[in-house]
PDB file of C-alpha atoms in Angstrom:
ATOM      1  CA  UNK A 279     136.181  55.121 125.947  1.00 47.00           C
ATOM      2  CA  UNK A 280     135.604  58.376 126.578  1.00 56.00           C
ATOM      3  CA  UNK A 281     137.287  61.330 124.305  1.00 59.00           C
ATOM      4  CA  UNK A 282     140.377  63.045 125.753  1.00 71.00           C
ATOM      5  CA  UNK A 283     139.854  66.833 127.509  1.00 74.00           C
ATOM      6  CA  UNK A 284     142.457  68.179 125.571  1.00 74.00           C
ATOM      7  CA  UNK A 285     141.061  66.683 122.102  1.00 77.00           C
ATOM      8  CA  UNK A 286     137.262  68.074 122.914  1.00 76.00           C
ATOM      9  CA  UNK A 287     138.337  71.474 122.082  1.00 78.00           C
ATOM     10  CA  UNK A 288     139.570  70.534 118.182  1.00 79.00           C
ATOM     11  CA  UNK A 289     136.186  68.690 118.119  1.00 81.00           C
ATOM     12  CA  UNK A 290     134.020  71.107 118.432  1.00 81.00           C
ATOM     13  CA  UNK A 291     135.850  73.516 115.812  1.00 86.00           C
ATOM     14  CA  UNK A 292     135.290  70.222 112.993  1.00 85.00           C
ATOM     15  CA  UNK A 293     131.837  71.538 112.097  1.00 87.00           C
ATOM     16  CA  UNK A 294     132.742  75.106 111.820  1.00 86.00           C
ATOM     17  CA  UNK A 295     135.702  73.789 110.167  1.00 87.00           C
ATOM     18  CA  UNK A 296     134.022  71.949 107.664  1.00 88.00           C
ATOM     19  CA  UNK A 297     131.576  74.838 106.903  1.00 87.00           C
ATOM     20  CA  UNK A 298     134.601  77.074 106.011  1.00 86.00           C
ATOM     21  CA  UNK A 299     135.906  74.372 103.812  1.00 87.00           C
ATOM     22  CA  UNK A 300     132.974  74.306 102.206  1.00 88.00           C
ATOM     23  CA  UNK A 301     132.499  77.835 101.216  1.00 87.00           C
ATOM     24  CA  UNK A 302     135.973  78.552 100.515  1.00 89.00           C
ATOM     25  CA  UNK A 303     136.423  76.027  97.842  1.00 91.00           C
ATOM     26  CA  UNK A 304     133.966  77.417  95.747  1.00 89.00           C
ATOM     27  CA  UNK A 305     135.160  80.636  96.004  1.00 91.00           C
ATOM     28  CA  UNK A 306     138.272  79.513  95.368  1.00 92.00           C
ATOM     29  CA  UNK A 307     137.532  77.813  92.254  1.00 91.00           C
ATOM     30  CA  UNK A 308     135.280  80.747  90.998  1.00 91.00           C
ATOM     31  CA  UNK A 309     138.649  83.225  91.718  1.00 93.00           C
ATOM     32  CA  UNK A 310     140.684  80.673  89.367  1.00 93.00           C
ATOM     33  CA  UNK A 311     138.498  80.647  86.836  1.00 92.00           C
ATOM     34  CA  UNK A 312     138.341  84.215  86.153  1.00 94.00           C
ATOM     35  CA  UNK A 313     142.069  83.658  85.217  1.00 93.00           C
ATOM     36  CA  UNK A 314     140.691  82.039  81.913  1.00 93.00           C
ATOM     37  CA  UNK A 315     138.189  82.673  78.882  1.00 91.00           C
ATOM     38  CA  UNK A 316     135.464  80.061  79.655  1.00 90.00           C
ATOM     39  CA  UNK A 317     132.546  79.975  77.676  1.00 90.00           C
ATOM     40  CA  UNK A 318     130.422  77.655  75.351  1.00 86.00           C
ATOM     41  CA  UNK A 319     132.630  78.850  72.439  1.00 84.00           C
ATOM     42  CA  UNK A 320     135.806  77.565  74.154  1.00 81.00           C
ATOM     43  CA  UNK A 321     135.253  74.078  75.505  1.00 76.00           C
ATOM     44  CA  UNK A 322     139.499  74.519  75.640  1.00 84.00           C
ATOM     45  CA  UNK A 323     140.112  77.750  77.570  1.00 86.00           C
ATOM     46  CA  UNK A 324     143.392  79.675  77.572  1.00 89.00           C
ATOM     47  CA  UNK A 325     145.117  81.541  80.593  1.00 92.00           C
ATOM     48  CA  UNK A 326     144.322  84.896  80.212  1.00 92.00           C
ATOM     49  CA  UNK A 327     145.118  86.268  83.647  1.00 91.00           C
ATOM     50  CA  UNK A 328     143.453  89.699  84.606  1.00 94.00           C
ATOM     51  CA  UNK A 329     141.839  90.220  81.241  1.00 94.00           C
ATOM     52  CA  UNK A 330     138.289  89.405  82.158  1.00 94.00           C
ATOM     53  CA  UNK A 331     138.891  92.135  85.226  1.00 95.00           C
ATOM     54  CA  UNK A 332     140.317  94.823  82.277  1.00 95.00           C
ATOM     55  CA  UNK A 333     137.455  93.839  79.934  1.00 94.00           C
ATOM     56  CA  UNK A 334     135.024  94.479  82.381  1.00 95.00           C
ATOM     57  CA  UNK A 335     136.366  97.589  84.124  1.00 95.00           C
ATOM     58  CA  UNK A 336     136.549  99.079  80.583  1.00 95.00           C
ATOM     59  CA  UNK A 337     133.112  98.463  79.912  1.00 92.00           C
ATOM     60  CA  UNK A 338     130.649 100.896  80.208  1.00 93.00           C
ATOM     61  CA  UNK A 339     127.521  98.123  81.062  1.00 93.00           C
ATOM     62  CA  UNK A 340     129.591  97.422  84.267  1.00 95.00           C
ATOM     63  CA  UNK A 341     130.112 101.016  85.473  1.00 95.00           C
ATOM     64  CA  UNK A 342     126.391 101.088  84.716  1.00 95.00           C
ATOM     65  CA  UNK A 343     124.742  98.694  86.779  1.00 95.00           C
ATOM     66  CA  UNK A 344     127.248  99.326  89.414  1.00 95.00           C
ATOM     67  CA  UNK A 345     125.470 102.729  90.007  1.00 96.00           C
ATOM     68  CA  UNK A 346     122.171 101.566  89.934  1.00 96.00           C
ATOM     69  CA  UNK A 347     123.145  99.170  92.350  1.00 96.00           C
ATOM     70  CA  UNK A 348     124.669 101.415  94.638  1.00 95.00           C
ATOM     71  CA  UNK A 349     121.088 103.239  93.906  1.00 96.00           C
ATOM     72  CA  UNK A 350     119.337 100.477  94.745  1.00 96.00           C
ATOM     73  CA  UNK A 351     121.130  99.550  97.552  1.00 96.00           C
ATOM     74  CA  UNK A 352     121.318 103.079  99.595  1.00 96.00           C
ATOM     75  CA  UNK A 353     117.544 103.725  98.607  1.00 96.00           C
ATOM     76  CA  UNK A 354     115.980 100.459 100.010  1.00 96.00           C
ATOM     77  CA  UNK A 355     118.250 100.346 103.115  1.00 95.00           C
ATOM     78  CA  UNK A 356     117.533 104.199 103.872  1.00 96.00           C
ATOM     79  CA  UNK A 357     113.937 104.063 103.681  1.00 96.00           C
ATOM     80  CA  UNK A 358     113.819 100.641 105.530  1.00 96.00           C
ATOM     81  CA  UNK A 359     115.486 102.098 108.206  1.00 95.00           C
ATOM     82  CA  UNK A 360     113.581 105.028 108.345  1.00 94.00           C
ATOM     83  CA  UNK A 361     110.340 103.176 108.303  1.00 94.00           C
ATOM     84  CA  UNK A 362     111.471 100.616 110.434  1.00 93.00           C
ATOM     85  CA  UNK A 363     112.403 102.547 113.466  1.00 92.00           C
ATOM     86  CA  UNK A 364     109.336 104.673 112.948  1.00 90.00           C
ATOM     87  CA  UNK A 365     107.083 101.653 113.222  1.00 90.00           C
ATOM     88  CA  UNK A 366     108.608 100.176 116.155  1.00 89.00           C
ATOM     89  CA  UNK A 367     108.849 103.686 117.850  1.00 88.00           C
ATOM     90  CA  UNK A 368     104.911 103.775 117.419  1.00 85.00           C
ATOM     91  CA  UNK A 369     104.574 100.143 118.650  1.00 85.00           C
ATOM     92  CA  UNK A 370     106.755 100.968 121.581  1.00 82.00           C
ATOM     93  CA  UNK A 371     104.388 103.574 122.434  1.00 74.00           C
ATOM     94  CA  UNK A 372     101.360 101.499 122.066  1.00 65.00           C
ATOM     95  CA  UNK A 373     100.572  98.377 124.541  1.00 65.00           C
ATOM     96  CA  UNK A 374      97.557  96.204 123.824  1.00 68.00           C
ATOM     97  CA  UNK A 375      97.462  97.616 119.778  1.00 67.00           C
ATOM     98  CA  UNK A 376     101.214  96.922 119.458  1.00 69.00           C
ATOM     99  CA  UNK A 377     100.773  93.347 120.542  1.00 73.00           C
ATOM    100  CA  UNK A 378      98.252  92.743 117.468  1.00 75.00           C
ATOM    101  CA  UNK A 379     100.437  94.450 114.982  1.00 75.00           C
ATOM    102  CA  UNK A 380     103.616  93.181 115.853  1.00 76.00           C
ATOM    103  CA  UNK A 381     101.997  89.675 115.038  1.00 77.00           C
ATOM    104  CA  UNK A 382     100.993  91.263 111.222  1.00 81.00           C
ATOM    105  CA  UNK A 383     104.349  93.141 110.838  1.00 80.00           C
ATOM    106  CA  UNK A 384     106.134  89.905 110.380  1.00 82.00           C
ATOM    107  CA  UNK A 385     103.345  88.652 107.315  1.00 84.00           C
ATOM    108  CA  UNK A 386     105.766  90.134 104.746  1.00 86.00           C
ATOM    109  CA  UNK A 387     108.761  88.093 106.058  1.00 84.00           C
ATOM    110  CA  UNK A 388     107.291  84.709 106.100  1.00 86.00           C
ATOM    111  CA  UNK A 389     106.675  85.469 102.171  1.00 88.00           C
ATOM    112  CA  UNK A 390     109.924  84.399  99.512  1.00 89.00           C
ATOM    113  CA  UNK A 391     111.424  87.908  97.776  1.00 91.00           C
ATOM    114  CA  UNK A 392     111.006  86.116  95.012  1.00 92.00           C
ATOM    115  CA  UNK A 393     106.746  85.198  95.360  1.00 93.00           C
ATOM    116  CA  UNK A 394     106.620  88.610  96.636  1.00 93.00           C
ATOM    117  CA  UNK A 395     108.011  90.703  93.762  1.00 94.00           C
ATOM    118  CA  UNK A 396     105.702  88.528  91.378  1.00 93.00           C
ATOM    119  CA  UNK A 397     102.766  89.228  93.613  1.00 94.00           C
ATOM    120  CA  UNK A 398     103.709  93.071  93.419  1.00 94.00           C
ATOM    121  CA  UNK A 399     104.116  92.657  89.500  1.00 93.00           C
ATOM    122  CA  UNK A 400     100.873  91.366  88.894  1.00 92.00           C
ATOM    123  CA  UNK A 401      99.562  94.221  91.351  1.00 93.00           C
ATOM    124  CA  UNK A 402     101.195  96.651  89.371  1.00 91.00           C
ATOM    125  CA  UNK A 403     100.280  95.945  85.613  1.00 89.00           C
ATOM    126  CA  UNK A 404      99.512  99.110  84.208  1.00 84.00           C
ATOM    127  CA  UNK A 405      95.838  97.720  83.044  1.00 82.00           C
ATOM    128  CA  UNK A 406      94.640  94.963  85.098  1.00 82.00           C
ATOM    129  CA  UNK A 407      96.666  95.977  88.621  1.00 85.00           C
ATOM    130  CA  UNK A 408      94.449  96.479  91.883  1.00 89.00           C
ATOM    131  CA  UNK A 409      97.439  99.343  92.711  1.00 88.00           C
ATOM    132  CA  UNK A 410      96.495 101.681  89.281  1.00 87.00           C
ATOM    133  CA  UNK A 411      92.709 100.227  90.105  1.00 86.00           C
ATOM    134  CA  UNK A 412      92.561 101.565  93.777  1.00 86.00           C
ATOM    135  CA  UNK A 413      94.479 104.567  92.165  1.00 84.00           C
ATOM    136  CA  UNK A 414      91.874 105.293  89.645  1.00 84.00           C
ATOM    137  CA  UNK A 415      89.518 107.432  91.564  1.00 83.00           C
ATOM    138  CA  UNK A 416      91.576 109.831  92.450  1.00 80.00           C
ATOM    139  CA  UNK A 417      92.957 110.174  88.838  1.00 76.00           C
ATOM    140  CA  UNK A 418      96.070 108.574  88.801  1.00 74.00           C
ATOM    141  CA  UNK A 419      95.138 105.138  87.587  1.00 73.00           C
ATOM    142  CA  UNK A 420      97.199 103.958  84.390  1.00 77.00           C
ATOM    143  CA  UNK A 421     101.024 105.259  85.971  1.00 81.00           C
ATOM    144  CA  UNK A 422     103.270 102.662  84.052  1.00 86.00           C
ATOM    145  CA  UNK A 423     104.656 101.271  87.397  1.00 87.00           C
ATOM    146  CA  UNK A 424     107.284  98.798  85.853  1.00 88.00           C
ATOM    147  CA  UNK A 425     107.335  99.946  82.016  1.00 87.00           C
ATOM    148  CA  UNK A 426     109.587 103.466  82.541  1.00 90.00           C
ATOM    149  CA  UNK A 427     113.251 103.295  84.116  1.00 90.00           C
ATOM    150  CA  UNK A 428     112.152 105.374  86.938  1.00 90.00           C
ATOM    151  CA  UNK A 429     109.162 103.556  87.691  1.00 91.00           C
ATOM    152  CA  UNK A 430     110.818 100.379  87.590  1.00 93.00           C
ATOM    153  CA  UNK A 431     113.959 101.473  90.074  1.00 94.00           C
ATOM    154  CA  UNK A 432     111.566 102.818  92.463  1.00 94.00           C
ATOM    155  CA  UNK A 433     108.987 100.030  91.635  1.00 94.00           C
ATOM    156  CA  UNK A 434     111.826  97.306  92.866  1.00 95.00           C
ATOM    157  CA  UNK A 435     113.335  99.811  95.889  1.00 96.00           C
ATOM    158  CA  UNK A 436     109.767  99.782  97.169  1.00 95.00           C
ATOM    159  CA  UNK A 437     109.067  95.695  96.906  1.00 95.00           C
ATOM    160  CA  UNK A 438     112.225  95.381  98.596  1.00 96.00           C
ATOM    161  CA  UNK A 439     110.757  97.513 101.460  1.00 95.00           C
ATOM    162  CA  UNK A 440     107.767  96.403 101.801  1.00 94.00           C
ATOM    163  CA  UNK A 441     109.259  93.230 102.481  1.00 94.00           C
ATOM    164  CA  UNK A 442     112.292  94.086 104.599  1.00 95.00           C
ATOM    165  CA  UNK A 443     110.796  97.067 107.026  1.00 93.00           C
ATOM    166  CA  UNK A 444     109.529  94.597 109.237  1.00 92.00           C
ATOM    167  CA  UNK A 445     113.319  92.957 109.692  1.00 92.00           C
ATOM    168  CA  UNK A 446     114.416  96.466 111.264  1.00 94.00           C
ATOM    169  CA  UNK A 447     111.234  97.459 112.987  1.00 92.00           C
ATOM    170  CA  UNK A 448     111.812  93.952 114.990  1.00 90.00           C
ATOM    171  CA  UNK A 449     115.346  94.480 115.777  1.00 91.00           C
ATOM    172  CA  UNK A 450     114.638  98.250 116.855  1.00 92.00           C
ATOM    173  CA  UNK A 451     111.718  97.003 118.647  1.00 89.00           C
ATOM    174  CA  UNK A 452     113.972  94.820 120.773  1.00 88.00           C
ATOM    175  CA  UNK A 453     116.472  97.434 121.114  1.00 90.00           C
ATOM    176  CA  UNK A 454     113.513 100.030 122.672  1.00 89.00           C
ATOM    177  CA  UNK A 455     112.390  97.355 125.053  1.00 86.00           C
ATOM    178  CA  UNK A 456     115.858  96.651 126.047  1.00 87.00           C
ATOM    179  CA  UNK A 457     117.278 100.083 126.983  1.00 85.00           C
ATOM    180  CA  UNK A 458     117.334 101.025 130.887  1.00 84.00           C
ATOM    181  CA  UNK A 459     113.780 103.107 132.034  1.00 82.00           C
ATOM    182  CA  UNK A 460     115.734 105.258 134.659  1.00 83.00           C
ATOM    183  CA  UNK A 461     117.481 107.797 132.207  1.00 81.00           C
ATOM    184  CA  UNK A 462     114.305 108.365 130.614  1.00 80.00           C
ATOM    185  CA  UNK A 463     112.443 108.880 134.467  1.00 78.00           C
ATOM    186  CA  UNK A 464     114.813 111.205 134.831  1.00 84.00           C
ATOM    187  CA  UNK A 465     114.277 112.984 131.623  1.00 80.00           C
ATOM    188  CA  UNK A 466     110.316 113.159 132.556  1.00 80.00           C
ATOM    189  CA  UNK A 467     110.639 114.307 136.031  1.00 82.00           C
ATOM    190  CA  UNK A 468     112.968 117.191 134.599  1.00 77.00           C
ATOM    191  CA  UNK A 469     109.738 118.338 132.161  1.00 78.00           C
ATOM    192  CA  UNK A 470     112.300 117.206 129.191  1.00 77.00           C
ATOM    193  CA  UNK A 471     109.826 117.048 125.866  1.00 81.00           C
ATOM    194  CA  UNK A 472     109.644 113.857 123.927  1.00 82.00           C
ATOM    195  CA  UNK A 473     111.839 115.061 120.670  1.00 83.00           C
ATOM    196  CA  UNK A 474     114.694 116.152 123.228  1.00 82.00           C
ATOM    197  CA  UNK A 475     113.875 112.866 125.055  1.00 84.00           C
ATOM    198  CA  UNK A 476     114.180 111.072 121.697  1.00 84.00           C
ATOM    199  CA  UNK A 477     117.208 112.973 120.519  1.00 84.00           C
ATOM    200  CA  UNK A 478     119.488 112.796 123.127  1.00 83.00           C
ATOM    201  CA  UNK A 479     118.329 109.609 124.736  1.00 84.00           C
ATOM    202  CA  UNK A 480     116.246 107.203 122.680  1.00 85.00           C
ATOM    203  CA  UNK A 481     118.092 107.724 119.454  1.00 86.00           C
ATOM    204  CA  UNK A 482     122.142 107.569 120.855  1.00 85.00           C
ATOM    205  CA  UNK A 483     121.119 104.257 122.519  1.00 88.00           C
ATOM    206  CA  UNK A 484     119.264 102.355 120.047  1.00 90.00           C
ATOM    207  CA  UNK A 485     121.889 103.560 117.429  1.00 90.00           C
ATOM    208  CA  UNK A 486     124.034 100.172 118.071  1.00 90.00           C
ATOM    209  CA  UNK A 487     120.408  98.133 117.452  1.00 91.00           C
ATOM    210  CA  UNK A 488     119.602 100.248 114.222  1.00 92.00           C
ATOM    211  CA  UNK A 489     123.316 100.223 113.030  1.00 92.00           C
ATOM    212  CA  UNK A 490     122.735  96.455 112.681  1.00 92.00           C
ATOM    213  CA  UNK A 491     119.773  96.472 111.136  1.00 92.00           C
ATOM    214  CA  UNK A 492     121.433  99.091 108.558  1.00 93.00           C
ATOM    215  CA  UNK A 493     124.180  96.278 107.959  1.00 92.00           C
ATOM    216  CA  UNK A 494     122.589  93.985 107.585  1.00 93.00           C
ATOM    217  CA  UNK A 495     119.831  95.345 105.135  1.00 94.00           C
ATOM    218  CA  UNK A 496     122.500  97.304 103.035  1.00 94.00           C
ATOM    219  CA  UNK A 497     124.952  94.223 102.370  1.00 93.00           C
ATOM    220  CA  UNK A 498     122.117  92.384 101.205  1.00 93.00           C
ATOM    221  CA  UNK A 499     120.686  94.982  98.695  1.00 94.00           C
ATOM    222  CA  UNK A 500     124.003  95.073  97.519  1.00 94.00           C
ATOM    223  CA  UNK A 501     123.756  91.659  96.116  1.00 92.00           C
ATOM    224  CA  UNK A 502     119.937  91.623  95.528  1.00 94.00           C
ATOM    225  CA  UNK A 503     119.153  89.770  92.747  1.00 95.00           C
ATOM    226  CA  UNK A 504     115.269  87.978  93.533  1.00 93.00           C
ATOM    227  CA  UNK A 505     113.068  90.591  93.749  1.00 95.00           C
ATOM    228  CA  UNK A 506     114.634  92.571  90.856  1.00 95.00           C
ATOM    229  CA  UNK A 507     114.433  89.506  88.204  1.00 94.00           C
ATOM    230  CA  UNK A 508     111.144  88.655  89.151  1.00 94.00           C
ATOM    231  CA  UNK A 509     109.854  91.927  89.026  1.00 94.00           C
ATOM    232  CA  UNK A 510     111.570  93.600  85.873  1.00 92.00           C
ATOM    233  CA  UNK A 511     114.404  91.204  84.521  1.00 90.00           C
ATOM    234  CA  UNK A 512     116.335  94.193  84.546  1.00 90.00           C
ATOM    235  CA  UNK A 513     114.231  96.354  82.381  1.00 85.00           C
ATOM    236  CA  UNK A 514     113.487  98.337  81.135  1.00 90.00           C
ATOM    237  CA  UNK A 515     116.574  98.635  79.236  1.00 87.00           C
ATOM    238  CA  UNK A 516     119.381  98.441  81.638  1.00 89.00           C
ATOM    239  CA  UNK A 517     117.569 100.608  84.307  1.00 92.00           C
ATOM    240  CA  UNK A 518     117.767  97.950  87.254  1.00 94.00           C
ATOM    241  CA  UNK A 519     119.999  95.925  86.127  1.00 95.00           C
ATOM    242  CA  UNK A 520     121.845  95.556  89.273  1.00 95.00           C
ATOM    243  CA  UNK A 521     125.576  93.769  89.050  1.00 94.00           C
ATOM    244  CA  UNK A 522     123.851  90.135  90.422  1.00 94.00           C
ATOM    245  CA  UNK A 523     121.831  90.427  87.282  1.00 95.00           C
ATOM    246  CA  UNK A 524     124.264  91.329  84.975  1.00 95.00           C
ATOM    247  CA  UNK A 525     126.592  88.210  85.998  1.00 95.00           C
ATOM    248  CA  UNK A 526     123.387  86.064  85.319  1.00 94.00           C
ATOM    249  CA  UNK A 527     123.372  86.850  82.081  1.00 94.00           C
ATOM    250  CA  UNK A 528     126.652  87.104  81.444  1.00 93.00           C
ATOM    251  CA  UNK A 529     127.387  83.666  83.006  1.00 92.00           C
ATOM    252  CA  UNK A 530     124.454  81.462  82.057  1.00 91.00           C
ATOM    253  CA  UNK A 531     122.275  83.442  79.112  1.00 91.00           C
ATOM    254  CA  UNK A 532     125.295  84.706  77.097  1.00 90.00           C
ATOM    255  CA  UNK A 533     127.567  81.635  78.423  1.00 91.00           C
ATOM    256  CA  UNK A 534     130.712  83.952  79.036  1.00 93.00           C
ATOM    257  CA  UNK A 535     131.279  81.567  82.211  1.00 92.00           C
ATOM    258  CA  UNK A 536     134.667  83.540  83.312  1.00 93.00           C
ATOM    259  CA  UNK A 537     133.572  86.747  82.461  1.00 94.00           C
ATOM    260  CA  UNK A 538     130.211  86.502  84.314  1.00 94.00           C
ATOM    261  CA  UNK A 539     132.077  84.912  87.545  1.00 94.00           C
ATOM    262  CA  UNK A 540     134.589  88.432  87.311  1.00 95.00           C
ATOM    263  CA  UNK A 541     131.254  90.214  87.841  1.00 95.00           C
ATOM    264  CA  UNK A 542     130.562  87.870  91.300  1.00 94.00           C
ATOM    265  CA  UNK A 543     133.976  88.368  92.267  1.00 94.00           C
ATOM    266  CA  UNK A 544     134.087  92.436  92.112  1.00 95.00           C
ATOM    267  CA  UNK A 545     130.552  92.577  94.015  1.00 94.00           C
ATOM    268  CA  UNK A 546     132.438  90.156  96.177  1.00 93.00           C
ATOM    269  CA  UNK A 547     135.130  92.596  97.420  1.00 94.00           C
ATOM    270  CA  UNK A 548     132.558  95.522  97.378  1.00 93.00           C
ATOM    271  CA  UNK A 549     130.008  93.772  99.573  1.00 92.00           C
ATOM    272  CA  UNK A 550     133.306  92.533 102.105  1.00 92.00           C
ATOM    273  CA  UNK A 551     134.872  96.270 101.988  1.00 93.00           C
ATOM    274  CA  UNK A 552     131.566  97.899 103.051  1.00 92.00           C
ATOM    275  CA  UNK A 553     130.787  95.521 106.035  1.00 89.00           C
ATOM    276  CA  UNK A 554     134.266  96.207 107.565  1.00 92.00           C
ATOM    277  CA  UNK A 555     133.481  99.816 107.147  1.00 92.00           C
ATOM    278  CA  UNK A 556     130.242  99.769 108.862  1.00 90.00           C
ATOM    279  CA  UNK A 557     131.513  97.181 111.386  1.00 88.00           C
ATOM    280  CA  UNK A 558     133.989  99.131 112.892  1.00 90.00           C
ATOM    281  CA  UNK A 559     131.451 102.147 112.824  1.00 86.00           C
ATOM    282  CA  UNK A 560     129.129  99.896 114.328  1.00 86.00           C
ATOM    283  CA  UNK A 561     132.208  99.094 117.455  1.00 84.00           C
ATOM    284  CA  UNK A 562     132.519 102.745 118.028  1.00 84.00           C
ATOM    285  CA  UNK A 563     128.676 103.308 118.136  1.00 79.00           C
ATOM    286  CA  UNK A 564     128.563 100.381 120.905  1.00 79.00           C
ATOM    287  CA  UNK A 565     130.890 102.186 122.694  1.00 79.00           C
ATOM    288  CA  UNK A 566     129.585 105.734 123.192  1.00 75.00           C
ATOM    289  CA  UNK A 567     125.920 103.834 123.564  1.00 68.00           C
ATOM    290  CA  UNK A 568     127.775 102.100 126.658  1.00 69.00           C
ATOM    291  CA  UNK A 569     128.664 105.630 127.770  1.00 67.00           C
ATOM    292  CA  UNK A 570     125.688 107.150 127.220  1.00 60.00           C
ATOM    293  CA  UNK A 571     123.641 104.198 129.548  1.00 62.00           C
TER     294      UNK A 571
END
């Protein structure tokens, strides 16, 4: 017996539906927890209520990493798509080299954050490194890459791009081969130069594509955690200690279970608010790309 027209529709929501069950629950459960003092030390907890939200607002650790992860975050995401749309402008450009190096550009993606930043740390060890090594001969060898708060912030921002770059140069590689050739025939035929070309044609179109990217890359810094822990643990000091990190160890190495979760809960909200920022940016970019086509 076949299913009923009318029921086909509700069956094909029951996966979707099921997903969303799925990750609200959690989320749930981790928003009623923060309501109480769990931890090792209390077995029993007590209903606190917003306490773990006033402790951690009032601490000075939290206001902390949340600027170096707003750091973090605007550094790696602005270089990435700097580099990324540069690289896939030069590809575009290119024929029969671009075909080769679009197959190498995606190496870096096909490697786990995680194996990378470990691969970079070992590369960047002060004595041993092949980085400070290749470095030497031009007498800069020795830089202590990871072991200074500077080093380390721009250490991690530059893992994370060296892994990432290749994510936006795709997507504004498929944006370039996607926008319509007759506004830029037009542009060559009237002697227009390829920075005016670029400005008023290439880059107003392939906004939407790069706008994306830019989403995409800039939520997800937001809530790195990977390549930071494996490359510096959040050292030195509290120099990259990003707010994923922080709840870590507040959660599971210090065992302040609700307190840590308050941390996940905050980035939460921050991470949600900025997408529907950029979101609707990114719906009024589509828009005056439509126009400009």
């Amino acid at each position: 017996m076949g299913v009923r027209p009318a029921l086909r529709p509700y069956l094909l929501i029951v996966p979707a539906l099921l997903l969303t069950c799925g990750i609200l629950y959690p989320f749930g459960l981790g928003l009623y927890y923060t309501l109480f003092d769990f931890s090792a030390s209390r077995p029993r907890p007590d209903l606190v209520g917003f306490d773990n939200y006033r402790a951690m607002f009032g601490d000075g650790a939290f206001w902390d990493s949340a600027w170096v992860t707003v750091l973090y975050a605007v550094g790696a995401a602005a270089t990435e798509t700097v580099l990324g749309v540069s690289v896939a402008l030069l590809l575009h450009r290119s024929s029969s080299v671009g075909r080769v190096l679009e197959k190498i550009l995606i190496l870096p993606l096909m490697i786990a954050p995680v194996i990378a930043a470990i691969m970079w740390k070992l590369m960047l060890q002060p004595s041993v490194g092949v980085v400070n090594h290749l470095l030497r001969p031009f007498g800069l060898g020795g830089v202590q890459w990871t072991d200074t708060p500077a080093g380390a912030l721009l250490s991690s921002i530059a893992v994370d791009v060296w892994v990432y770059t290749p994510f936006v140069a795709i997507l504004a590689l498929a944006g370039l081969r996607s926008l319509p050739a007759s506004p830029f025939e037009a542009a060559a035929v009237d002697g227009a130069g390829w920075w005016y070309t670029f400005r008023r044609l290439t880059l107003p179109m392939l906004w939407p594509y790069v706008l994306v990217a830019v989403i995409f890359r800039f939520m997800d810094s937001l809530k790195v955690f990977d390549i930071i822990y494996a490359l510096t643990e959040g050292g030195p000091g509290d120099s990259t200690m990003v707010l994923q990190i922080r709840a870590y160890l507040e959660a599971i190495r210090f065992q302040r279970y609700s307190f840590g979760i308050s941390y996940t809960i905050v980035l939460w909200a921050v991470v949600y608010l900025a997408a529907m920022v950029l979101v609707r940016h990114l719906g009024r970019v589509q828009r005056k790309a439509a126009e400009a086509r």
